[in-house]
Short mmCIF file of C-alpha atoms and ligand atoms in Angstrom, two decimals:
data_model
loop_
_atom_site.label_atom_id
_atom_site.label_comp_id
_atom_site.label_asym_id
_atom_site.label_seq_id
_atom_site.Cartn_x
_atom_site.Cartn_y
_atom_site.Cartn_z
CA UNK V 1 0.00 0.00 0.00
CA UNK V 2 1.09 3.59 -0.51
CA UNK V 3 2.79 4.98 2.56
CA UNK V 4 0.66 8.13 2.39
CA UNK V 5 -2.83 6.59 2.10
CA UNK V 6 -5.07 7.40 5.11
CA UNK V 7 -4.85 4.66 7.65
CA UNK V 8 -7.81 3.03 9.36
CA UNK V 9 -6.79 2.79 13.00
CA UNK V 10 -9.08 1.25 15.59
CA UNK V 11 -8.22 2.23 19.16
CA UNK V 12 -9.72 0.01 21.83
CA UNK V 13 -9.81 0.68 25.55
CA UNK V 14 -12.02 -0.04 28.51
CA UNK V 15 -12.36 3.68 29.26
CA UNK V 16 -12.33 6.75 27.03
CA UNK V 17 -12.94 10.32 28.26
CA UNK V 18 -15.59 11.63 28.65
CA UNK V 19 -17.62 8.48 28.01
CA UNK V 20 -16.13 6.66 30.99
CA UNK V 21 -13.10 7.42 33.12
CA UNK V 22 -11.34 6.19 36.23
CA UNK V 23 -7.85 7.45 35.37
CA UNK V 24 -5.31 8.57 32.82
CA UNK V 25 -6.09 5.74 30.36
CA UNK V 26 -9.37 7.46 29.47
CA UNK V 27 -7.75 10.84 28.85
CA UNK V 28 -4.91 9.34 26.81
CA UNK V 29 -7.04 7.24 24.45
CA UNK V 30 -9.49 10.06 23.71
CA UNK V 31 -6.75 12.61 23.12
CA UNK V 32 -4.70 10.27 20.92
CA UNK V 33 -7.68 9.49 18.69
CA UNK V 34 -8.40 13.15 18.16
CA UNK V 35 -4.73 14.10 17.61
CA UNK V 36 -4.49 11.32 15.01
CA UNK V 37 -7.62 12.60 13.26
CA UNK V 38 -5.89 15.97 12.94
CA UNK V 39 -3.01 14.18 11.24
CA UNK V 40 -5.38 12.77 8.63
CA UNK V 41 -5.74 9.30 10.13
CA UNK V 42 -9.16 7.66 10.08
CA UNK V 43 -9.03 6.92 13.80
CA UNK V 44 -12.00 5.19 15.39
CA UNK V 45 -12.60 4.26 19.01
CA UNK V 46 -14.22 1.18 20.49
CA UNK V 47 -15.12 0.42 24.10
CA UNK V 48 -17.77 -1.33 26.20
CA UNK V 49 -21.26 0.14 25.96
CA UNK V 50 -21.45 1.37 29.53
CA UNK V 51 -24.49 3.42 30.51
CA UNK V 52 -22.42 6.63 30.72
CA UNK V 53 -21.02 6.01 27.23
CA UNK V 54 -24.45 5.45 25.71
CA UNK V 55 -25.72 8.60 27.42
CA UNK V 56 -22.97 10.81 26.01
CA UNK V 57 -22.00 9.52 22.56
CA UNK V 58 -23.77 11.30 19.70
CA UNK V 59 -25.90 9.86 16.91
CA UNK V 60 -25.63 6.26 18.09
CA UNK V 61 -27.24 3.67 15.84
CA UNK V 62 -27.16 -0.11 15.85
CA UNK V 63 -24.79 -1.14 13.08
CA UNK V 64 -24.37 -4.85 13.75
CA UNK V 65 -25.58 -7.82 15.74
CA UNK V 66 -22.68 -9.49 17.54
CA UNK V 67 -22.20 -13.20 17.01
CA UNK V 68 -22.61 -15.16 20.26
CA UNK V 69 -19.21 -15.56 21.89
CA UNK V 70 -17.68 -16.18 25.30
CA UNK V 71 -20.98 -17.32 26.73
CA UNK V 72 -23.12 -14.32 25.85
CA UNK V 73 -26.30 -14.76 23.92
CA UNK V 74 -26.96 -11.45 22.30
CA UNK V 75 -25.11 -8.23 21.80
CA UNK V 76 -25.11 -5.32 19.42
CA UNK V 77 -22.60 -2.89 18.06
CA UNK V 78 -23.66 0.75 18.41
CA UNK V 79 -21.81 3.29 16.29
CA UNK V 80 -21.80 7.06 16.60
CA UNK V 81 -19.54 10.01 17.32
CA UNK V 82 -17.65 11.27 20.34
CA UNK V 83 -19.52 14.03 22.22
CA UNK V 84 -17.02 16.80 21.56
CA UNK V 85 -15.42 15.81 18.26
CA UNK V 86 -16.25 13.99 15.05
CA UNK V 87 -14.15 10.97 15.96
CA UNK V 88 -16.27 7.83 15.36
CA UNK V 89 -16.86 5.60 18.35
CA UNK V 90 -18.26 2.07 18.54
CA UNK V 91 -19.85 0.71 21.70
CA UNK V 92 -20.07 -3.01 22.36
CA UNK V 93 -23.52 -3.20 23.85
CA UNK V 94 -24.13 -6.25 26.02
CA UNK V 95 -26.40 -4.97 28.81
CA UNK V 96 -25.85 -7.90 31.20
CA UNK V 97 -22.07 -7.25 31.13
CA UNK V 98 -21.72 -3.49 30.93
CA UNK V 99 -24.96 -1.95 32.09
CA UNK V 100 -25.78 -3.35 35.50
CA UNK V 101 -24.89 -0.32 37.68
CA UNK V 102 -21.68 -0.03 39.73
CA UNK V 103 -18.20 1.00 38.61
CA UNK V 104 -16.26 0.08 35.51
CA UNK V 105 -14.36 -2.74 37.21
CA UNK V 106 -16.03 -3.11 40.59
CA UNK V 107 -19.59 -3.48 41.83
CA UNK V 108 -21.40 -0.61 43.51
CA UNK V 109 -20.21 -1.92 46.93
CA UNK V 110 -16.56 -1.80 45.79
CA UNK V 111 -16.13 -5.57 45.43
CA UNK V 112 -14.39 -6.92 42.32
CA UNK V 113 -16.53 -7.93 39.39
CA UNK V 114 -15.87 -11.65 39.14
CA UNK V 115 -17.00 -11.74 35.53
CA UNK V 116 -14.27 -9.32 34.35
CA UNK V 117 -12.59 -12.03 32.24
CA UNK V 118 -15.85 -12.58 30.39
CA UNK V 119 -16.58 -8.85 30.09
CA UNK V 120 -13.25 -8.16 28.44
CA UNK V 121 -13.14 -11.36 26.39
CA UNK V 122 -16.47 -10.35 24.85
CA UNK V 123 -15.06 -6.90 24.12
CA UNK V 124 -11.96 -8.43 22.52
CA UNK V 125 -13.93 -10.80 20.27
CA UNK V 126 -16.12 -7.92 19.10
CA UNK V 127 -13.04 -5.81 18.36
CA UNK V 128 -11.46 -8.61 16.36
CA UNK V 129 -14.62 -9.11 14.31
CA UNK V 130 -14.94 -5.37 13.75
CA UNK V 131 -11.31 -4.94 12.75
CA UNK V 132 -11.45 -7.90 10.37
CA UNK V 133 -14.37 -6.29 8.55
CA UNK V 134 -16.87 -8.96 9.65
CA UNK V 135 -19.40 -6.56 11.14
CA UNK V 136 -20.13 -4.58 8.02
CA UNK V 137 -17.57 -1.84 8.68
CA UNK V 138 -14.36 -1.35 6.71
CA UNK V 139 -11.50 -3.55 7.94
CA UNK V 140 -8.83 -1.80 10.02
CA UNK V 141 -5.20 -1.42 9.03
CA UNK V 142 -4.07 -1.20 12.63
CA UNK V 143 -5.69 -2.14 15.93
CA UNK V 144 -4.29 -0.29 18.90
CA UNK V 145 -5.17 -2.07 22.14
CA UNK V 146 -4.59 -0.62 25.60
CA UNK V 147 -3.92 -2.33 28.92
CA UNK V 148 -4.96 -5.77 30.14
CA UNK V 149 -8.65 -5.35 29.36
CA UNK V 150 -7.79 -5.58 25.67
CA UNK V 151 -4.85 -7.98 25.95
CA UNK V 152 -6.72 -10.77 24.18
CA UNK V 153 -7.10 -8.66 21.04
CA UNK V 154 -3.52 -9.18 19.77
CA UNK V 155 -3.87 -12.93 20.41
CA UNK V 156 -7.15 -13.14 18.48
CA UNK V 157 -5.67 -11.13 15.61
CA UNK V 158 -2.62 -13.35 15.50
CA UNK V 159 -4.89 -16.32 15.04
CA UNK V 160 -6.18 -14.79 11.79
CA UNK V 161 -4.34 -15.38 8.52
CA UNK V 162 -1.19 -13.25 8.19
CA UNK V 163 -1.36 -10.59 5.46
CA UNK V 164 -5.13 -10.67 5.83
CA UNK V 165 -5.27 -9.10 9.22
CA UNK V 166 -4.53 -5.70 10.76
CA UNK V 167 -1.25 -5.07 12.51
CA UNK V 168 -1.55 -4.78 16.28
CA UNK V 169 -0.07 -2.34 18.78
CA UNK V 170 -0.43 -2.95 22.49
CA UNK V 171 0.19 -0.08 24.89
CA UNK V 172 0.88 -0.66 28.56
CA UNK V 173 -0.49 2.14 30.72
CA UNK V 174 0.15 0.23 33.93
CA UNK V 175 1.98 -3.07 34.52
CA UNK V 176 0.38 -3.52 37.93
CA UNK V 177 -3.00 -4.53 36.54
CA UNK V 178 -2.73 -7.88 34.81
CA UNK V 179 -6.19 -9.37 34.36
CA UNK V 180 -5.68 -12.88 35.72
CA UNK V 181 -8.14 -15.76 35.49
CA UNK V 182 -7.99 -19.55 35.82
CA UNK V 183 -6.58 -21.19 32.70
CA UNK V 184 -9.51 -23.58 32.53
CA UNK V 185 -11.85 -20.61 32.00
CA UNK V 186 -10.32 -19.89 28.61
CA UNK V 187 -12.31 -22.39 26.49
CA UNK V 188 -15.54 -20.93 27.93
CA UNK V 189 -14.31 -17.52 26.79
CA UNK V 190 -13.76 -18.93 23.29
CA UNK V 191 -10.03 -18.46 23.68
CA UNK V 192 -8.20 -21.45 22.28
CA UNK V 193 -4.49 -21.68 22.92
CA UNK V 194 -2.30 -24.66 22.27
CA UNK V 195 1.46 -25.18 22.19
CA UNK V 196 3.39 -21.94 21.98
CA UNK V 197 0.25 -19.89 22.27
CA UNK V 198 -0.45 -21.51 25.64
CA UNK V 199 2.93 -20.36 26.92
CA UNK V 200 2.11 -16.87 25.68
CA UNK V 201 -0.82 -16.45 28.01
CA UNK V 202 0.13 -18.67 30.97
CA UNK V 203 1.41 -16.82 34.02
CA UNK V 204 2.33 -18.85 37.11
CA UNK V 205 -0.50 -21.32 36.59
CA UNK V 206 -3.10 -18.73 35.57
CA UNK V 207 -4.04 -16.93 32.38
CA UNK V 208 -2.85 -13.32 32.14
CA UNK V 209 -4.60 -11.00 29.70
CA UNK V 210 -1.73 -8.53 30.07
CA UNK V 211 0.85 -11.15 29.14
CA UNK V 212 -1.23 -12.09 26.10
CA UNK V 213 -1.05 -8.49 24.89
CA UNK V 214 2.68 -8.33 25.54
CA UNK V 215 3.45 -11.58 23.77
CA UNK V 216 1.13 -11.47 20.76
CA UNK V 217 1.10 -7.82 19.71
CA UNK V 218 3.17 -6.90 16.67
CA UNK V 219 4.54 -3.92 18.56
CA UNK V 220 4.55 -2.82 22.19
CA UNK V 221 4.54 0.69 23.48
CA UNK V 222 4.35 2.21 26.87
CA UNK V 223 3.60 5.75 27.87
CA UNK V 224 7.04 7.16 28.60
CA UNK V 225 10.58 6.34 27.51
CA UNK V 226 11.73 5.90 31.12
CA UNK V 227 8.93 3.44 31.92
CA UNK V 228 9.84 1.48 28.77
CA UNK V 229 13.27 0.91 30.31
CA UNK V 230 11.96 0.30 33.82
CA UNK V 231 9.49 -2.45 32.91
CA UNK V 232 12.35 -4.57 31.58
CA UNK V 233 13.66 -4.78 35.17
CA UNK V 234 12.37 -6.86 38.10
CA UNK V 235 11.72 -3.76 40.21
CA UNK V 236 9.02 -2.49 37.81
CA UNK V 237 8.08 -5.50 35.68
CA UNK V 238 5.57 -7.15 38.07
CA UNK V 239 6.92 -10.57 37.11
CA UNK V 240 6.72 -9.88 33.36
CA UNK V 241 10.05 -8.07 32.95
CA UNK V 242 11.60 -11.11 31.26
CA UNK V 243 8.70 -11.33 28.80
CA UNK V 244 9.05 -7.67 27.90
CA UNK V 245 12.82 -7.68 27.77
CA UNK V 246 12.63 -10.57 25.29
CA UNK V 247 10.61 -8.29 23.02
CA UNK V 248 12.83 -5.28 23.64
CA UNK V 249 13.44 -4.79 19.92
CA UNK V 250 9.71 -4.20 19.48
CA UNK V 251 9.09 -1.86 22.36
CA UNK V 252 8.95 1.94 22.31
CA UNK V 253 8.22 4.51 24.97
CA UNK V 254 6.01 7.30 23.62
CA UNK V 255 5.15 10.01 26.10
CA UNK V 256 1.49 10.85 26.69
CA UNK V 257 0.46 14.41 26.02
CA UNK V 258 -2.38 16.49 27.40
CA UNK V 259 -5.45 17.80 25.63
CA UNK V 260 -5.02 21.54 26.02
CA UNK V 261 -8.53 22.21 24.74
CA UNK V 262 -9.84 20.54 27.92
CA UNK V 263 -7.05 21.22 30.41
CA UNK V 264 -6.44 24.93 30.05
CA UNK V 265 -6.09 27.69 32.68
CA UNK V 266 -7.24 30.10 29.99
CA UNK V 267 -10.41 28.23 29.04
CA UNK V 268 -11.42 25.55 31.55
CA UNK V 269 -15.17 26.04 32.15
CA UNK V 270 -14.76 24.92 35.75
CA UNK V 271 -12.39 27.70 36.84
CA UNK V 272 -13.83 30.79 38.55
CA UNK V 273 -11.15 32.95 36.85
CA UNK V 274 -8.78 32.42 33.96
CA UNK V 275 -5.09 33.13 33.66
CA UNK V 276 -1.97 32.49 31.63
CA UNK V 277 1.80 32.40 32.11
CA UNK V 278 1.89 36.06 31.09
CA UNK V 279 -0.72 37.11 33.65
CA UNK V 280 -1.09 34.95 36.73
CA UNK V 281 -3.58 37.20 38.53
CA UNK V 282 -6.53 34.87 37.92
CA UNK V 283 -4.70 32.10 39.77
CA UNK V 284 -4.98 34.05 43.02
CA UNK V 285 -8.75 34.25 42.52
CA UNK V 286 -8.90 30.53 41.82
CA UNK V 287 -7.05 29.97 45.09
CA UNK V 288 -9.43 32.19 47.07
CA UNK V 289 -12.45 30.42 45.56
CA UNK V 290 -11.19 26.93 46.34
CA UNK V 291 -10.32 28.01 49.89
CA UNK V 292 -13.87 29.34 50.29
CA UNK V 293 -15.41 26.25 48.66
CA UNK V 294 -13.58 23.87 50.98
CA UNK V 295 -13.76 25.86 54.22
CA UNK V 296 -10.04 26.61 54.34
CA UNK V 297 -8.69 29.81 55.92
CA UNK V 298 -8.89 32.64 53.39
CA UNK V 299 -5.14 33.22 53.44
CA UNK V 300 -3.74 34.32 50.06
CA UNK V 301 -0.12 33.69 51.07
CA UNK V 302 -0.61 30.31 52.72
CA UNK V 303 1.05 27.53 50.70
CA UNK V 304 -1.80 25.38 49.38
CA UNK V 305 -0.79 21.79 48.61
CA UNK V 306 -3.06 19.47 46.66
CA UNK V 307 -3.26 15.74 46.05
CA UNK V 308 -5.49 14.47 43.23
CA UNK V 309 -5.49 10.80 42.38
CA UNK V 310 -6.24 7.26 43.31
CA UNK V 311 -5.76 6.58 47.03
CA UNK V 312 -3.49 3.60 46.47
CA UNK V 313 -0.06 2.19 47.25
CA UNK V 314 1.16 3.14 43.76
CA UNK V 315 0.37 6.80 44.39
CA UNK V 316 2.03 6.64 47.85
CA UNK V 317 -1.30 7.60 49.42
CA UNK V 318 -0.24 5.56 52.48
CA UNK V 319 2.92 7.64 52.86
CA UNK V 320 1.05 10.91 52.43
CA UNK V 321 -1.46 9.85 55.07
CA UNK V 322 1.36 9.04 57.48
CA UNK V 323 3.15 12.32 56.71
CA UNK V 324 0.09 14.60 56.84
CA UNK V 325 0.24 15.60 60.52
CA UNK V 326 3.95 16.44 60.29
CA UNK V 327 3.43 18.27 56.99
CA UNK V 328 0.83 20.48 58.63
CA UNK V 329 2.51 20.86 62.04
CA UNK V 330 5.75 22.15 60.50
CA UNK V 331 4.32 25.65 59.85
CA UNK V 332 1.02 27.10 61.03
CA UNK V 333 -0.19 28.39 57.66
CA UNK V 334 0.27 25.29 55.50
CA UNK V 335 -2.90 24.02 53.81
CA UNK V 336 -3.61 20.66 52.17
CA UNK V 337 -6.49 19.36 50.04
CA UNK V 338 -6.82 15.66 49.21
CA UNK V 339 -9.19 14.60 46.41
CA UNK V 340 -9.27 10.91 45.69
CA UNK V 341 -10.80 7.51 46.12
CA UNK V 342 -9.37 4.03 46.10
CA UNK V 343 -8.38 1.54 48.79
CA UNK V 344 -11.10 1.38 51.41
CA UNK V 345 -8.63 1.38 54.33
CA UNK V 346 -6.84 4.46 53.04
CA UNK V 347 -10.15 6.22 52.41
CA UNK V 348 -11.04 5.49 56.04
CA UNK V 349 -7.67 6.78 57.26
CA UNK V 350 -8.10 10.05 55.38
CA UNK V 351 -11.69 10.44 56.56
CA UNK V 352 -10.52 10.07 60.16
CA UNK V 353 -8.06 12.95 59.72
CA UNK V 354 -10.72 15.26 58.29
CA UNK V 355 -11.80 17.81 60.85
CA UNK V 356 -8.55 17.57 62.83
CA UNK V 357 -7.02 20.66 61.22
CA UNK V 358 -9.93 23.06 60.80
CA UNK V 359 -9.31 25.65 58.13
CA UNK V 360 -6.13 23.89 56.95
CA UNK V 361 -7.02 20.40 55.78
CA UNK V 362 -9.82 19.40 53.41
CA UNK V 363 -10.45 15.77 52.58
CA UNK V 364 -12.73 14.92 49.66
CA UNK V 365 -13.08 11.17 49.31
CA UNK V 366 -14.75 10.97 45.93
CA UNK V 367 -14.31 11.68 42.26
CA UNK V 368 -14.95 15.05 40.67
CA UNK V 369 -13.59 16.18 37.34
CA UNK V 370 -14.73 19.77 38.04
CA UNK V 371 -13.01 19.91 41.41
CA UNK V 372 -9.82 18.47 39.93
CA UNK V 373 -9.73 21.42 37.52
CA UNK V 374 -10.41 23.92 40.31
CA UNK V 375 -7.66 22.41 42.47
CA UNK V 376 -5.12 22.61 39.67
CA UNK V 377 -6.23 26.22 39.22
CA UNK V 378 -6.07 27.22 42.90
CA UNK V 379 -3.24 25.05 44.20
CA UNK V 380 0.38 26.11 44.66
CA UNK V 381 2.02 22.70 44.99
CA UNK V 382 0.98 19.24 43.75
CA UNK V 383 1.98 16.35 46.03
CA UNK V 384 2.71 13.52 43.60
CA UNK V 385 4.86 10.86 45.16
CA UNK V 386 4.53 7.60 43.19
CA UNK V 387 6.23 4.30 43.79
CA UNK V 388 6.06 3.82 40.04
CA UNK V 389 4.44 5.99 37.38
CA UNK V 390 4.06 4.88 33.76
CA UNK V 391 3.52 8.47 32.58
CA UNK V 392 1.26 10.35 34.94
CA UNK V 393 -1.03 13.02 33.61
CA UNK V 394 -1.73 14.77 36.88
CA UNK V 395 1.71 16.37 37.08
CA UNK V 396 1.33 17.52 33.46
CA UNK V 397 -2.01 19.18 34.19
CA UNK V 398 -0.54 20.76 37.33
CA UNK V 399 2.45 22.22 35.48
CA UNK V 400 0.20 23.54 32.75
CA UNK V 401 -1.84 25.31 35.45
CA UNK V 402 1.28 26.72 37.18
CA UNK V 403 0.95 24.36 40.16
CA UNK V 404 4.39 23.03 40.97
CA UNK V 405 4.69 19.24 41.32
CA UNK V 406 6.72 17.40 43.93
CA UNK V 407 7.48 13.98 42.46
CA UNK V 408 9.63 10.90 42.73
CA UNK V 409 11.75 10.68 39.58
CA UNK V 410 10.30 7.42 38.25
CA UNK V 411 8.78 6.64 34.85
CA UNK V 412 7.02 9.55 33.20
CA UNK V 413 7.57 11.77 36.22
CA UNK V 414 11.31 11.68 35.55
CA UNK V 415 10.69 12.32 31.85
CA UNK V 416 8.44 15.34 32.35
CA UNK V 417 9.46 17.20 35.53
CA UNK V 418 12.80 19.01 35.84
CA UNK V 419 14.14 19.13 39.38
CA UNK V 420 14.70 22.50 41.05
CA UNK V 421 18.43 22.03 41.55
CA UNK V 422 20.47 25.21 41.97
CA UNK V 423 21.67 24.86 38.37
CA UNK V 424 18.16 24.38 36.94
CA UNK V 425 16.85 27.27 39.01
CA UNK V 426 19.67 29.46 37.82
CA UNK V 427 18.93 28.82 34.14
CA UNK V 428 15.13 28.83 34.61
CA UNK V 429 14.63 25.25 33.41
CA UNK V 430 13.34 23.85 36.73
CA UNK V 431 9.65 22.86 36.77
CA UNK V 432 9.24 20.89 40.02
CA UNK V 433 10.93 19.11 42.92
CA UNK V 434 12.27 15.55 43.20
CA UNK V 435 12.56 13.30 46.20
CA UNK V 436 14.14 9.87 46.05
CA UNK V 437 12.98 7.79 48.99
CA UNK V 438 9.40 6.57 48.95
CA UNK V 439 8.86 7.46 52.57
CA UNK V 440 7.53 10.25 54.77
CA UNK V 441 10.93 11.87 55.55
CA UNK V 442 11.68 12.04 51.80
CA UNK V 443 8.36 13.72 51.08
CA UNK V 444 8.66 16.10 54.05
CA UNK V 445 12.11 17.24 53.00
CA UNK V 446 10.95 18.00 49.45
CA UNK V 447 7.95 19.93 50.75
CA UNK V 448 10.25 22.02 52.96
CA UNK V 449 12.40 22.88 49.93
CA UNK V 450 9.39 23.75 47.81
CA UNK V 451 7.79 25.94 50.46
CA UNK V 452 11.06 27.76 51.11
CA UNK V 453 11.03 28.79 47.45
CA UNK V 454 7.30 29.51 47.49
CA UNK V 455 7.99 32.15 50.14
CA UNK V 456 10.16 34.02 47.62
CA UNK V 457 7.40 35.11 45.23
CA UNK V 458 9.59 36.41 42.40
CA UNK V 459 11.58 33.16 42.21
CA UNK V 460 8.40 31.09 42.57
CA UNK V 461 6.79 32.88 39.65
CA UNK V 462 9.78 32.10 37.47
CA UNK V 463 9.34 28.45 38.38
CA UNK V 464 5.62 28.66 37.56
CA UNK V 465 6.29 30.26 34.20
CA UNK V 466 8.84 27.59 33.29
CA UNK V 467 6.36 24.86 34.25
CA UNK V 468 3.58 26.49 32.24
CA UNK V 469 5.88 26.85 29.24
CA UNK V 470 6.56 23.08 29.10
CA UNK V 471 5.07 21.67 25.94
CA UNK V 472 3.10 18.47 26.46
CA UNK V 473 0.80 18.71 23.47
CA UNK V 474 -0.26 15.48 21.79
CA UNK V 475 1.00 16.52 18.37
CA UNK V 476 4.55 15.14 18.70
CA UNK V 477 3.41 11.89 20.35
CA UNK V 478 0.66 11.31 17.78
CA UNK V 479 3.25 11.70 15.03
CA UNK V 480 5.35 8.99 16.64
CA UNK V 481 2.35 6.66 16.81
CA UNK V 482 1.53 7.41 13.18
CA UNK V 483 5.08 6.56 12.07
CA UNK V 484 4.81 3.29 13.96
CA UNK V 485 1.41 2.44 12.46
CA UNK V 486 2.73 3.10 8.97
CA UNK V 487 5.70 0.81 9.49
CA UNK V 488 3.46 -1.97 10.73
CA UNK V 489 0.82 -1.46 8.07
CA UNK V 490 3.48 -1.84 5.39
CA UNK V 491 4.48 -5.16 6.93
CA UNK V 492 0.98 -6.54 7.37
CA UNK V 493 -0.80 -5.19 4.34
CA UNK V 494 1.97 -5.76 1.80
CA UNK V 495 0.61 -8.58 -0.31
P1 LIG H 1 -3.58 7.04 36.82
O1 LIG H 1 -4.05 6.84 35.42
O2 LIG H 1 -2.49 6.13 37.24
O3 LIG H 1 -4.70 7.03 37.82
P2 LIG H 1 -2.80 9.71 35.91
O4 LIG H 1 -2.14 10.83 36.65
O5 LIG H 1 -2.18 9.30 34.63
O6 LIG H 1 -2.93 8.51 36.93
O7 LIG H 1 -4.30 10.11 35.56
C1 LIG H 1 -5.26 10.30 36.54
C2 LIG H 1 -6.43 11.03 35.93
O8 LIG H 1 -7.57 10.78 36.74
C3 LIG H 1 -6.25 12.53 35.92
O9 LIG H 1 -7.02 13.07 34.86
C4 LIG H 1 -6.83 12.94 37.27
O10 LIG H 1 -7.28 14.27 37.30
C5 LIG H 1 -7.99 11.98 37.36
N1 LIG H 1 -8.40 11.67 38.73
C6 LIG H 1 -7.91 10.71 39.54
N2 LIG H 1 -8.59 10.69 40.70
C7 LIG H 1 -9.51 11.67 40.63
C8 LIG H 1 -10.53 12.13 41.50
N3 LIG H 1 -10.72 11.59 42.69
N4 LIG H 1 -11.33 13.14 41.07
C9 LIG H 1 -11.13 13.69 39.84
N5 LIG H 1 -10.19 13.30 38.97
C10 LIG H 1 -9.40 12.29 39.35
#
C-alpha cells in the first residue's frame, strides 16, 4: 500500500474520556484518537457500551448484531460520534455485562466484578470481528489495544491469517493490573491456545490477559521512555520483565500528552477565573475560591498543597497519610487538600483525619472532574509521590496550570518534571521538585524545599512560568504513533 494513504486505525480501551473514566487511560485514548484525526488518520474508538457512554455519545445507531461468543447470547454494536469531536466511536452493547450499575471494574459496593474475564473477552472478540471487517464496517489497518482489558485482542488477531489481518499495537499504561483468570476458563471464553500460544498467556499457573497483549502484539509501546526501560527490570516488571525484555526490539516509549482544549487555565469552564503564564492574577482568585469552597482559611499567602489521584499504594497515598500531621505541624499556615478515592482502608484513614485541622485540611473522598480542575487552578504545589508511574497526567495538568509538582523521579515523572536544583533554578529550566525515597521523611524534605522557594514570590513565579511553558501537546506523540502504524501497516498489508 502507498505509505501516504489514510490509515484506518481502531483504538480500543475499557475507558475513554468523557464516556467513561477512572484514570489517565481514558484521557490518553481520547486525546490520541483526536490528535491522530488531525493528522489525517481515520481513527476510530471502540469500548464497552457502559451506561455513561451510551448517554454521552452522539448519533448512536445499531450497526451490527454481535455473534454469540464467550458465553453471551446477544449483543449489538452501536456506532456514533464522540460528544465533543467527530471521531467515530463504537460501543459493544451487552447490557448484562456493561450496564448493571456499579463501577467500571467493581460493583457498587466496591467488590471486584468476578466476571471481568468474560466482560473483556467479549469486548476483545467484538473488536477482532470489527477490525477484520466482519461486522459490516471497513477492515482496520491497525488495531491499537490498551492495557490488560484488551490484551486478548492481539492474540485473536494473531490467530487470523497473516497478510489478511490488521497489525496490532499494544500499549501498557500500567503493569500492575494484569487481568488474571484460571486457565480452565479460557475455552468458555472462546479463547483457544495450544502449544506456543499456551505459553504466551500462561502466568504462574493462571491466564494473564496482560501477558497475552505483551506476547502477541506486533509492537509494544508504553507511555514514557523511562517506563519502557523500567518495565524490563524486576523492580518495575511485576513478574513480566523477562517477557518484555525478550521483546525489547519491538518496544517503544512514547510520552502521553495532554489535551489543552480541555485542560487549560485560559479556558477551563470549571475555573472561577482564567489566567496564563503572562498574567497569573486569575490564579490568586482561583485559590481564594477553592479556599472558600472547601472551608479553608482565606489566606492568600498560605502555601496550598493538593493531592489528586487514586488513594493507592502506587500513588504513595499511604505515605502521604502518614506524613500529613507532620506536613501540617511544620508551619502554622500550610494548607492541604486531598481529592481521591481508592483503597477502602486508606479512604477510612483520610476520613478520620478530616476535621482535625480546621481551616487547613480538606479531605474529599470521591471523584470530581470539576473539582480536579479547580484544584489545579487554585493550588500552589501538587503532592505527587509515586512508587512507580508509567507516565502520569496529573503532574502535566498541574504544570500547565502553574501548580508546581513534587514527584519521585520514576517513569514519566522523571521524563516530564525538571528538578529544582540550583543549576536548573539558575537557568530557569526547573519545573518541580524531586525526592528519592518513597517514605515520609523524603516527602517532608521536598515539601520544605518547595515551600522555602514559594515564600520568595519572584523566584516562585519564574518556576511557575517555566512549568507552564513546558510543551506536552499530543501533536509530537501522535506523530510517533503514526510513524509506527505506517511501518506496521506496510508489513501486514503488503501482499
Ligand atoms: P492514573 O491513570 O495512574 O490514575 P494519571 O495521573 O495518569 O494517573 O491520571 C489520573 C487522571 O484521573 C487525571 O485526569 C486525574 O485528574 C484523574 N483523577 C484521579 N482521581 C480523581 C478524582 N478523585 N477526582 C477527579 N479526577 C481524578
